[in-house]
Tab-separated table of C-alpha atoms in Angstrom:
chain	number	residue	atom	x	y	z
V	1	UNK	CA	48.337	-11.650	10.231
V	2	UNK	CA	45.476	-10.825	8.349
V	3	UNK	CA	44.303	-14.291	5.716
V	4	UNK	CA	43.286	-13.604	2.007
V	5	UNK	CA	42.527	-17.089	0.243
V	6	UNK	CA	42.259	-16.928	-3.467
V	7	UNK	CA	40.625	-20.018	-4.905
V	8	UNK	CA	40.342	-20.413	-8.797
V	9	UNK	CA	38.254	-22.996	-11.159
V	10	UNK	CA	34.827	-23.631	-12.821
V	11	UNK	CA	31.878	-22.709	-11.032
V	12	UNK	CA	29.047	-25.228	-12.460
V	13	UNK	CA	25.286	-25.491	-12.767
V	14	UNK	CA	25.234	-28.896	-10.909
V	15	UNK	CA	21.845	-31.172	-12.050
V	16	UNK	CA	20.009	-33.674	-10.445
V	17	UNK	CA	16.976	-36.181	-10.672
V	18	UNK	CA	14.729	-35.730	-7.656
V	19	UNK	CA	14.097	-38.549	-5.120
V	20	UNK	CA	17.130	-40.134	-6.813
V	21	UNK	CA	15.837	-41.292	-9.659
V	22	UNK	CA	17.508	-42.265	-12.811
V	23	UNK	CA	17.961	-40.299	-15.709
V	24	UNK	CA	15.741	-41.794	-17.428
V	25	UNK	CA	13.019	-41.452	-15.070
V	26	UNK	CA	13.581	-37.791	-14.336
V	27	UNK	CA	11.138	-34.931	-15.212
V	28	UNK	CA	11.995	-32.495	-12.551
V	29	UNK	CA	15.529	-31.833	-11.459
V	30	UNK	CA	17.307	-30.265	-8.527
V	31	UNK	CA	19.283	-27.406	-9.435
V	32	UNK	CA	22.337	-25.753	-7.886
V	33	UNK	CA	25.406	-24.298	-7.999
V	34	UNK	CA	29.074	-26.119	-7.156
V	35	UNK	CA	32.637	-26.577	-7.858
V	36	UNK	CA	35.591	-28.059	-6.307
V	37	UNK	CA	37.177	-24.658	-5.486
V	38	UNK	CA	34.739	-22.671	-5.020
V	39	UNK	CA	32.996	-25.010	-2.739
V	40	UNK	CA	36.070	-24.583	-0.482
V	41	UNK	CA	35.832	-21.176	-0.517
V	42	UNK	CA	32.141	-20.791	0.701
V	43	UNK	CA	33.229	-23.402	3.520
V	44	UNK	CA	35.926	-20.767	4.314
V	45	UNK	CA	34.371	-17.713	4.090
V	46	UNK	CA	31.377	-19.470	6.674
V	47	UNK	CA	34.434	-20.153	8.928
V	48	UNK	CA	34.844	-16.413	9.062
V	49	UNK	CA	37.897	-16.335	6.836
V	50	UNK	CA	38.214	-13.396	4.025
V	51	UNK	CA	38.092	-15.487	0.046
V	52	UNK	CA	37.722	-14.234	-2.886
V	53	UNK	CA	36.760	-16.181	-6.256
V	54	UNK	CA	38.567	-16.913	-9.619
V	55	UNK	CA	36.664	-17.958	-12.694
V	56	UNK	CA	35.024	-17.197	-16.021
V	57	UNK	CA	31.178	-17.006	-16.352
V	58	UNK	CA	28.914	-15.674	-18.749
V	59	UNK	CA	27.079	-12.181	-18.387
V	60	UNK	CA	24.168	-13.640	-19.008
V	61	UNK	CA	20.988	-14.225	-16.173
V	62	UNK	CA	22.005	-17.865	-15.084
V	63	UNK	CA	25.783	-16.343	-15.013
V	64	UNK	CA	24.474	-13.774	-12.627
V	65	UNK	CA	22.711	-16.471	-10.878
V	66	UNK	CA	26.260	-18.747	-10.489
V	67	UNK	CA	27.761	-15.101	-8.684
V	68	UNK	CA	24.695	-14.671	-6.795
V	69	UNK	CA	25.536	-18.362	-5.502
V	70	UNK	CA	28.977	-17.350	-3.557
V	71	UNK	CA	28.426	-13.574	-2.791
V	72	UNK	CA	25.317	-15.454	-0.810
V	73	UNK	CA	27.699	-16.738	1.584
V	74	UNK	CA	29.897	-13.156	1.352
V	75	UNK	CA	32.903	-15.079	-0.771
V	76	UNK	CA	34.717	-12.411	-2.840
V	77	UNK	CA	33.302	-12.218	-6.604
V	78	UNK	CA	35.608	-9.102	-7.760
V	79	UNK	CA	37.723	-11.277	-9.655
V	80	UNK	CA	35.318	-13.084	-11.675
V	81	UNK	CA	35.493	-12.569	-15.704
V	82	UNK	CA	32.263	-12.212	-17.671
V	83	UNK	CA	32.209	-13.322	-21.121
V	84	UNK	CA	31.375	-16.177	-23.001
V	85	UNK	CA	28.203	-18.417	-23.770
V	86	UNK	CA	27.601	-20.816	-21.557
V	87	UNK	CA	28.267	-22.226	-18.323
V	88	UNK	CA	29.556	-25.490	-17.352
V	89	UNK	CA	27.005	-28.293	-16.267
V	90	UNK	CA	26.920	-31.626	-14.970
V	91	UNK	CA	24.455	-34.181	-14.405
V	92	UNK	CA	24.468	-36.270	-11.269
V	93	UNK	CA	22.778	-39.483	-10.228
V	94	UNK	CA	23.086	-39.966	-6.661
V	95	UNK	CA	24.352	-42.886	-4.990
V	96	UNK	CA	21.538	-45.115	-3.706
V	97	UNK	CA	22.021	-48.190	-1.886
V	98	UNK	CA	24.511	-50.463	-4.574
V	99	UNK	CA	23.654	-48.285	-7.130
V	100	UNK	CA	26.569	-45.969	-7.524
V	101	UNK	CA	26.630	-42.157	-8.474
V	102	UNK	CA	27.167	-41.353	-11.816
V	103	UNK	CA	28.147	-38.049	-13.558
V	104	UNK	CA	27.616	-36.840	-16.898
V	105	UNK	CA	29.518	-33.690	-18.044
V	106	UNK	CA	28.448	-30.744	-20.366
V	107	UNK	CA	31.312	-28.731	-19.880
V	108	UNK	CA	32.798	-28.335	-23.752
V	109	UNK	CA	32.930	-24.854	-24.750
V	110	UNK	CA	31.964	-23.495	-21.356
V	111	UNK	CA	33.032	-19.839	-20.336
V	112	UNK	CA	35.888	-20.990	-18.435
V	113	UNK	CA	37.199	-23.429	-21.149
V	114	UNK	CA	37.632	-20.621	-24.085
V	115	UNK	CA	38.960	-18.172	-21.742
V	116	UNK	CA	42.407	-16.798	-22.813
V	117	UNK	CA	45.560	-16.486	-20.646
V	118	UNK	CA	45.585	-13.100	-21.341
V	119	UNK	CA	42.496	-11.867	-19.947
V	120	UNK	CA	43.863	-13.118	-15.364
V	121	UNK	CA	45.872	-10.878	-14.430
V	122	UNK	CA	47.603	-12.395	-11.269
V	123	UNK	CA	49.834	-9.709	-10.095
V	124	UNK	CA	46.311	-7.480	-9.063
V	125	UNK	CA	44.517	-10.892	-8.328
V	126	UNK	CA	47.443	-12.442	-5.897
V	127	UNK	CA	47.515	-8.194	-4.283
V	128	UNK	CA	47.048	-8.438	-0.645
V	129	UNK	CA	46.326	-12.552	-0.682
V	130	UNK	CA	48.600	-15.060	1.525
V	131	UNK	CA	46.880	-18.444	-0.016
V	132	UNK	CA	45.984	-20.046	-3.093
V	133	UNK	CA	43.963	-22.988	-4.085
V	134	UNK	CA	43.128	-25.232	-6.880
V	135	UNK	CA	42.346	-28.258	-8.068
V	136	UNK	CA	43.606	-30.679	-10.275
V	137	UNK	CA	40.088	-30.320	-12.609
V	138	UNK	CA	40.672	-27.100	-13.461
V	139	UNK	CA	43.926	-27.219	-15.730
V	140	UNK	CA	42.170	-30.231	-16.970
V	141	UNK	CA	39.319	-28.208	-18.492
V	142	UNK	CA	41.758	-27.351	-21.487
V	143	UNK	CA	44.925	-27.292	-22.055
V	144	UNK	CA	44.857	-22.926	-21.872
V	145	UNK	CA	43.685	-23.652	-18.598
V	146	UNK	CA	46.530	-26.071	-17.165
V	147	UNK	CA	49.082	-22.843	-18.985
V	148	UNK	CA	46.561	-20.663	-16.930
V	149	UNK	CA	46.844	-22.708	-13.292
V	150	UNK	CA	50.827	-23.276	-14.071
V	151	UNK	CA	50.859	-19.381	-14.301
V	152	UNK	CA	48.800	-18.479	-11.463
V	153	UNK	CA	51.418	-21.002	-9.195
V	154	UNK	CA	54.208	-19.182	-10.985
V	155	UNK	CA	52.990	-15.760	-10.222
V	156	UNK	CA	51.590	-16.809	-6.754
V	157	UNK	CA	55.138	-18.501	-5.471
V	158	UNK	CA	57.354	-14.938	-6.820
V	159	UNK	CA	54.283	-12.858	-3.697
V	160	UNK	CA	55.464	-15.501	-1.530
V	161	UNK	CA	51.280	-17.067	-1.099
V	162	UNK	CA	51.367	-20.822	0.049
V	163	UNK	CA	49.758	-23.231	-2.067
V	164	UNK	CA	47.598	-25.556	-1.895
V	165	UNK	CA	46.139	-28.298	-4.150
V	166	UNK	CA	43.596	-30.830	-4.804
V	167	UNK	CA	44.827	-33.422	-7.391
V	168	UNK	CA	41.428	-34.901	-7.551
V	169	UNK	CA	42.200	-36.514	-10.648
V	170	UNK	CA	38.877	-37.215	-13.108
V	171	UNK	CA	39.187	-39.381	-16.051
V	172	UNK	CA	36.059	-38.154	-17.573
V	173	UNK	CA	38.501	-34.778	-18.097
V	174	UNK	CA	42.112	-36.390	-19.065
V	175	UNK	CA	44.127	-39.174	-19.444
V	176	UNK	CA	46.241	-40.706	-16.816
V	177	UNK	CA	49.483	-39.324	-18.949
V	178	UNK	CA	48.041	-36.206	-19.843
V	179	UNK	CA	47.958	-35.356	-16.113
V	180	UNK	CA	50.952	-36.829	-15.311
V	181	UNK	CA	53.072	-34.560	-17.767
V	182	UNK	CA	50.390	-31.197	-16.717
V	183	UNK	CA	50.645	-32.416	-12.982
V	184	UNK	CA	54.425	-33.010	-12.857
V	185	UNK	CA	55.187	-29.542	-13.320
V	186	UNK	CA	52.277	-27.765	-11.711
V	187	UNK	CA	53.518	-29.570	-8.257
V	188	UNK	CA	56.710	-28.293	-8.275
V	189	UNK	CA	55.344	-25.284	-7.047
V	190	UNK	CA	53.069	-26.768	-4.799
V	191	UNK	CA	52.980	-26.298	-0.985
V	192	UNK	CA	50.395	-28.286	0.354
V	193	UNK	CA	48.704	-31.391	-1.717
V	194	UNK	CA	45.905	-33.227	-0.838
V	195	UNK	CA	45.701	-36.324	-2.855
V	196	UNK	CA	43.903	-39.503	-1.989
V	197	UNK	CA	44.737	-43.338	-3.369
V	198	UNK	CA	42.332	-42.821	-6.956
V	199	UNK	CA	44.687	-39.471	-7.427
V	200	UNK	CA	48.004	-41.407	-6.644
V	201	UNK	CA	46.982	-43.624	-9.143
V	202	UNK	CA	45.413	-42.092	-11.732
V	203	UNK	CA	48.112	-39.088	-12.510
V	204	UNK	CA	50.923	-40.569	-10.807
V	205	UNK	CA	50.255	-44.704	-11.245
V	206	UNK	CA	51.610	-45.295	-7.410
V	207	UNK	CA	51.065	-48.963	-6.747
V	208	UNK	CA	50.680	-48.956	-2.596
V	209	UNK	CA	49.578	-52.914	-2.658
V	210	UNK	CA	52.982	-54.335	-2.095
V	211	UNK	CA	54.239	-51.905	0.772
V	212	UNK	CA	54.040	-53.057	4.156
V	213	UNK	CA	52.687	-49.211	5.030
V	214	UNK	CA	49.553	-47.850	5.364
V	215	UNK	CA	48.646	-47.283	1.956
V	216	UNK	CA	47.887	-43.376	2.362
V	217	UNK	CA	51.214	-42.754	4.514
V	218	UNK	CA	52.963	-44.856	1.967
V	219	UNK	CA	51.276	-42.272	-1.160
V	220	UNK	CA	52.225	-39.652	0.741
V	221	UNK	CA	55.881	-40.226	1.520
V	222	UNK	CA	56.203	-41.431	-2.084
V	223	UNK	CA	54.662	-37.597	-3.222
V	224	UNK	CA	57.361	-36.327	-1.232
V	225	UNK	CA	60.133	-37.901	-2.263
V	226	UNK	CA	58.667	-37.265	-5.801
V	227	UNK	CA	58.089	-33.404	-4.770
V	228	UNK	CA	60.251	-31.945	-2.051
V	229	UNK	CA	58.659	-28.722	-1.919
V	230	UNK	CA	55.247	-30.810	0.080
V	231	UNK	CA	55.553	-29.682	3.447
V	232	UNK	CA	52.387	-31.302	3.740
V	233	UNK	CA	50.069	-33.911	1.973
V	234	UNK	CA	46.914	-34.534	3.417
V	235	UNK	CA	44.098	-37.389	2.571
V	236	UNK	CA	40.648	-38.654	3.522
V	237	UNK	CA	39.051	-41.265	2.349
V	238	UNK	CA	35.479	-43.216	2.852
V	239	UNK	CA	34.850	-46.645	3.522
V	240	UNK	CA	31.572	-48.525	2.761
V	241	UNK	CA	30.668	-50.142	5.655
V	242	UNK	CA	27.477	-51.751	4.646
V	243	UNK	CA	25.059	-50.738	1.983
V	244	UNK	CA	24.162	-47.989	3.514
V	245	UNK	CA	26.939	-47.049	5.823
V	246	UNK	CA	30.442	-45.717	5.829
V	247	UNK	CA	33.422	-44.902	7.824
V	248	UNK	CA	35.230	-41.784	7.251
V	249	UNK	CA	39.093	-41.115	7.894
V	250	UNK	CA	41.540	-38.902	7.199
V	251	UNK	CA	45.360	-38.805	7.293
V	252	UNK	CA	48.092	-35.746	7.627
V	253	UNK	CA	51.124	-36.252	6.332
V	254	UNK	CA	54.268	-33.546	7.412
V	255	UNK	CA	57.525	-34.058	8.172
V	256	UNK	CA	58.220	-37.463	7.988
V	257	UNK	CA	55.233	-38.679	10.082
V	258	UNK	CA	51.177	-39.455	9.355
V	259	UNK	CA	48.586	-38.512	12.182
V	260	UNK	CA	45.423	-39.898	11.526
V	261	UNK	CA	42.253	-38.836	12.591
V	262	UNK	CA	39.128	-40.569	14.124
V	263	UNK	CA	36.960	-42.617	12.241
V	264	UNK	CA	32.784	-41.396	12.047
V	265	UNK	CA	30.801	-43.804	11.369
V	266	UNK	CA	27.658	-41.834	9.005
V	267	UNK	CA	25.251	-42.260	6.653
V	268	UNK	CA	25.249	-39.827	3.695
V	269	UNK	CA	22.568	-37.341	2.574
V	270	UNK	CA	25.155	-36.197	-0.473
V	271	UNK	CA	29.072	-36.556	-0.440
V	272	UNK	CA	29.304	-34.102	-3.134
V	273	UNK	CA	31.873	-31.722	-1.642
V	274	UNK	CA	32.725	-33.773	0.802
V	275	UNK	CA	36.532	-33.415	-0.301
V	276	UNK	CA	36.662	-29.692	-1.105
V	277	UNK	CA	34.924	-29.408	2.876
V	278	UNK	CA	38.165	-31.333	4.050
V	279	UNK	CA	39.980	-28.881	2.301
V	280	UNK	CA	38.662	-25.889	3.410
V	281	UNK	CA	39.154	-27.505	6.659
V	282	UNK	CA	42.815	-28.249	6.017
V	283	UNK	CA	43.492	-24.829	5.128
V	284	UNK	CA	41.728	-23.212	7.641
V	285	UNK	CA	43.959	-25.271	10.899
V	286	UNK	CA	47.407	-23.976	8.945
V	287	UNK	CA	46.404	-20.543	8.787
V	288	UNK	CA	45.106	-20.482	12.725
V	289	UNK	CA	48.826	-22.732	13.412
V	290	UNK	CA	46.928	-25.949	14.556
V	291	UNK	CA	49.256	-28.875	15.281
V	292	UNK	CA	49.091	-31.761	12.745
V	293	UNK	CA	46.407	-33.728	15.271
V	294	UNK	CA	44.159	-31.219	15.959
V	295	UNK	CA	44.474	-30.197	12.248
V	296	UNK	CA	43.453	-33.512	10.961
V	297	UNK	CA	40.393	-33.922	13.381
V	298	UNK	CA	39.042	-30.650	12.644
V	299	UNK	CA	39.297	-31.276	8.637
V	300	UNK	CA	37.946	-34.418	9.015
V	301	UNK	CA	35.101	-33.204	11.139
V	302	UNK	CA	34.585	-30.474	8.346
V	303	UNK	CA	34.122	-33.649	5.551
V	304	UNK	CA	31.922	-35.608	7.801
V	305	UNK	CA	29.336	-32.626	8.534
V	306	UNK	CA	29.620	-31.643	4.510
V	307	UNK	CA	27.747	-35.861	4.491
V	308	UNK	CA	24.977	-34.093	6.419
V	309	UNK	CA	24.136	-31.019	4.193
V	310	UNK	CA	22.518	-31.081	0.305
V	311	UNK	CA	24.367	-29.597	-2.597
V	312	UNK	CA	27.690	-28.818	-3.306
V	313	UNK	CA	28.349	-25.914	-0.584
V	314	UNK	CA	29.092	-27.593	3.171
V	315	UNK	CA	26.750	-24.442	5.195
V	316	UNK	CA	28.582	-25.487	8.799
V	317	UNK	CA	30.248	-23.561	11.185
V	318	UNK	CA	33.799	-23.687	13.047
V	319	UNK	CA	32.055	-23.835	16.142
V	320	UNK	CA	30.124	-27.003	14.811
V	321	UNK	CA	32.922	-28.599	13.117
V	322	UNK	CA	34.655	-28.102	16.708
V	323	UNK	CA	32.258	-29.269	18.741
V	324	UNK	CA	32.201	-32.419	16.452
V	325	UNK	CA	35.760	-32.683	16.660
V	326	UNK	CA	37.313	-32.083	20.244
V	327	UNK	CA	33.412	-32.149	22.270
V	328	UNK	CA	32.079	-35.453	24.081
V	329	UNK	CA	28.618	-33.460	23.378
V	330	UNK	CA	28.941	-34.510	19.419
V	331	UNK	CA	25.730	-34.773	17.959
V	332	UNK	CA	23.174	-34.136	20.509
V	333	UNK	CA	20.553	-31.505	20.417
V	334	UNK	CA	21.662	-28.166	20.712
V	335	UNK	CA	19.309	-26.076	22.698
């Protein structure tokens, strides 16, 4: 069966000091394009898999530039809206040794946030498409937007299209109960959920101290008893390791039992993405029917080669994320 994923967020204009300085030391910055959906769908469409776009951007030069971004890597633009004034941006300050990142949004008023139900029409969006994916940031962006998402799963669910999403809860965007009312009913329609222990916690205030589990089966068993349309919730998560190293891990959770994949051991030229990689990853083993194991190596593998590659978009193959995943060759040269 032919795949059509349909992802749908903010595509940003995504800032950042070079040779990671601060702020305050910057006068030249790194510019580029990302966002938690459509970052997934670039890792698809390099995995050979048919995507197309959802989104509002302005019709102005640096909104052609955001298109010119994802029809680079031949991810579907068609359904893009043009309008508005500006375009959403944030500011990052990478990571660097125990100096952690930190993000500064300038989102307010962008394109996407003053868009109007009215103008995404899912019936000719969702024509022809089998999956769709979002995030927990976008109905966050404003509260037309969490109406827009909750419609989009509503028209998406009546065409039969699994869903998938990414709670990645930010409390820059909303509070904890704000999501937790939005969140509550968006899931119900929900197929697929990846969610890690921050999400858990920050829209649904799951406490996995006292359990005797492993705190990401335990989340994830909890989700589904709290939403018993999951057929699947997936995680991964990053552990430091030393200042400069971590260990990356990831867990699948599906009818009643957790796999869990290796652990890589890395260092990190930028994580940004990292978790839309995983997944791209995730959704690209249930369309080709991998079993839960081999599913959670190869997403895992996806979010561990998105550590290796600058800026939002995670440029790999599914012949290197394979090789990573299931080849005793790994990481040597390839010749």
């Amino acid at each position: 069966m032919k795949q059509k994923i349909i992802t749908f967020g903010e595509l940003m204009l995504r800032l950042s000091p070079e040779n990671n300085e601060r702020f305050t030391q910057a006068h030249t910055y790194e510019a580029v394009y990302g966002g938690g959906e459509a970052n997934t769908a670039v890792s698809l469409s390099n995995f050979g898999v048919e995507t197309s776009y959802v989104t509002k951007l302005p019709s102005h030069t640096i909104g052609q530039s955001a298109v010119n971004s994802l029809r680079k890597y031949g991810v579907g633009v068609e359904h893009i809206i043009r309008g508005g004034e500006q375009i959403g941006i944030y500011f990052l300050e990478k990571k660097t040794s125990q100096r952690p990142t930190n993000v500064i949004y300038n989102r307010l008023g962008s394109a996407i946030a003053l868009a109007e139900e009215s103008e995404f029409n899912w019936d000719e969006i969702f024509e022809d498409a089998t999956w769709f994916h979002f995030s927990g940031i976008t109905p966050a962006i404003s509260d037309t937007m969490a109406k827009v998402t909750l419609n989009a799963c509503k028209a998406a669910k009546e065409k039969g299209l699994t869903i998938s999403c990414d709670l990645n809860y930010r409390s820059k965007l909303w509070s904890s109960s704000k999501a937790l009312s939005v969140m509550s009913e968006i899931c119900k329609y929900v197929d697929i959920c990846i969610a890690n222990e921050d999400d858990a916690v920050g829209i649904f205030g799951m406490d996995a101290s006292n359990s005797n589990e492993e705190k990401n089966a335990y989340i994830a068993k909890e989700l589904t008893k709290m939403f018993p349309n999951f057929k699947m919730v997936a995680s991964v998560w990053r552990t430091e390791t030393s200042i400069t190293t971590f260990k990356l891990q990831s867990m699948i959770y599906t009818e009643g039992k957790a796999y869990y994949s290796k652990e890589y051991f890395m260092n990190i030229l930028d994580y940004i993405g990292a978790g839309d990689a995983y997944c791209a990853g995730i959704i690209y083993s249930l369309i080709n029917d991998f079993d839960p194991q081999k599913a959670v190596e190869f997403s895992n593998a996806a979010s561990c080669l998105k550590h290796t590659v600058s800026g939002d978009f995670n440029l790999v193959s599914v012949d290197e994320v394979m090789k990573l995943a299931f080849s005793a060759a790994g990481n040597e040269v390839s010749r």
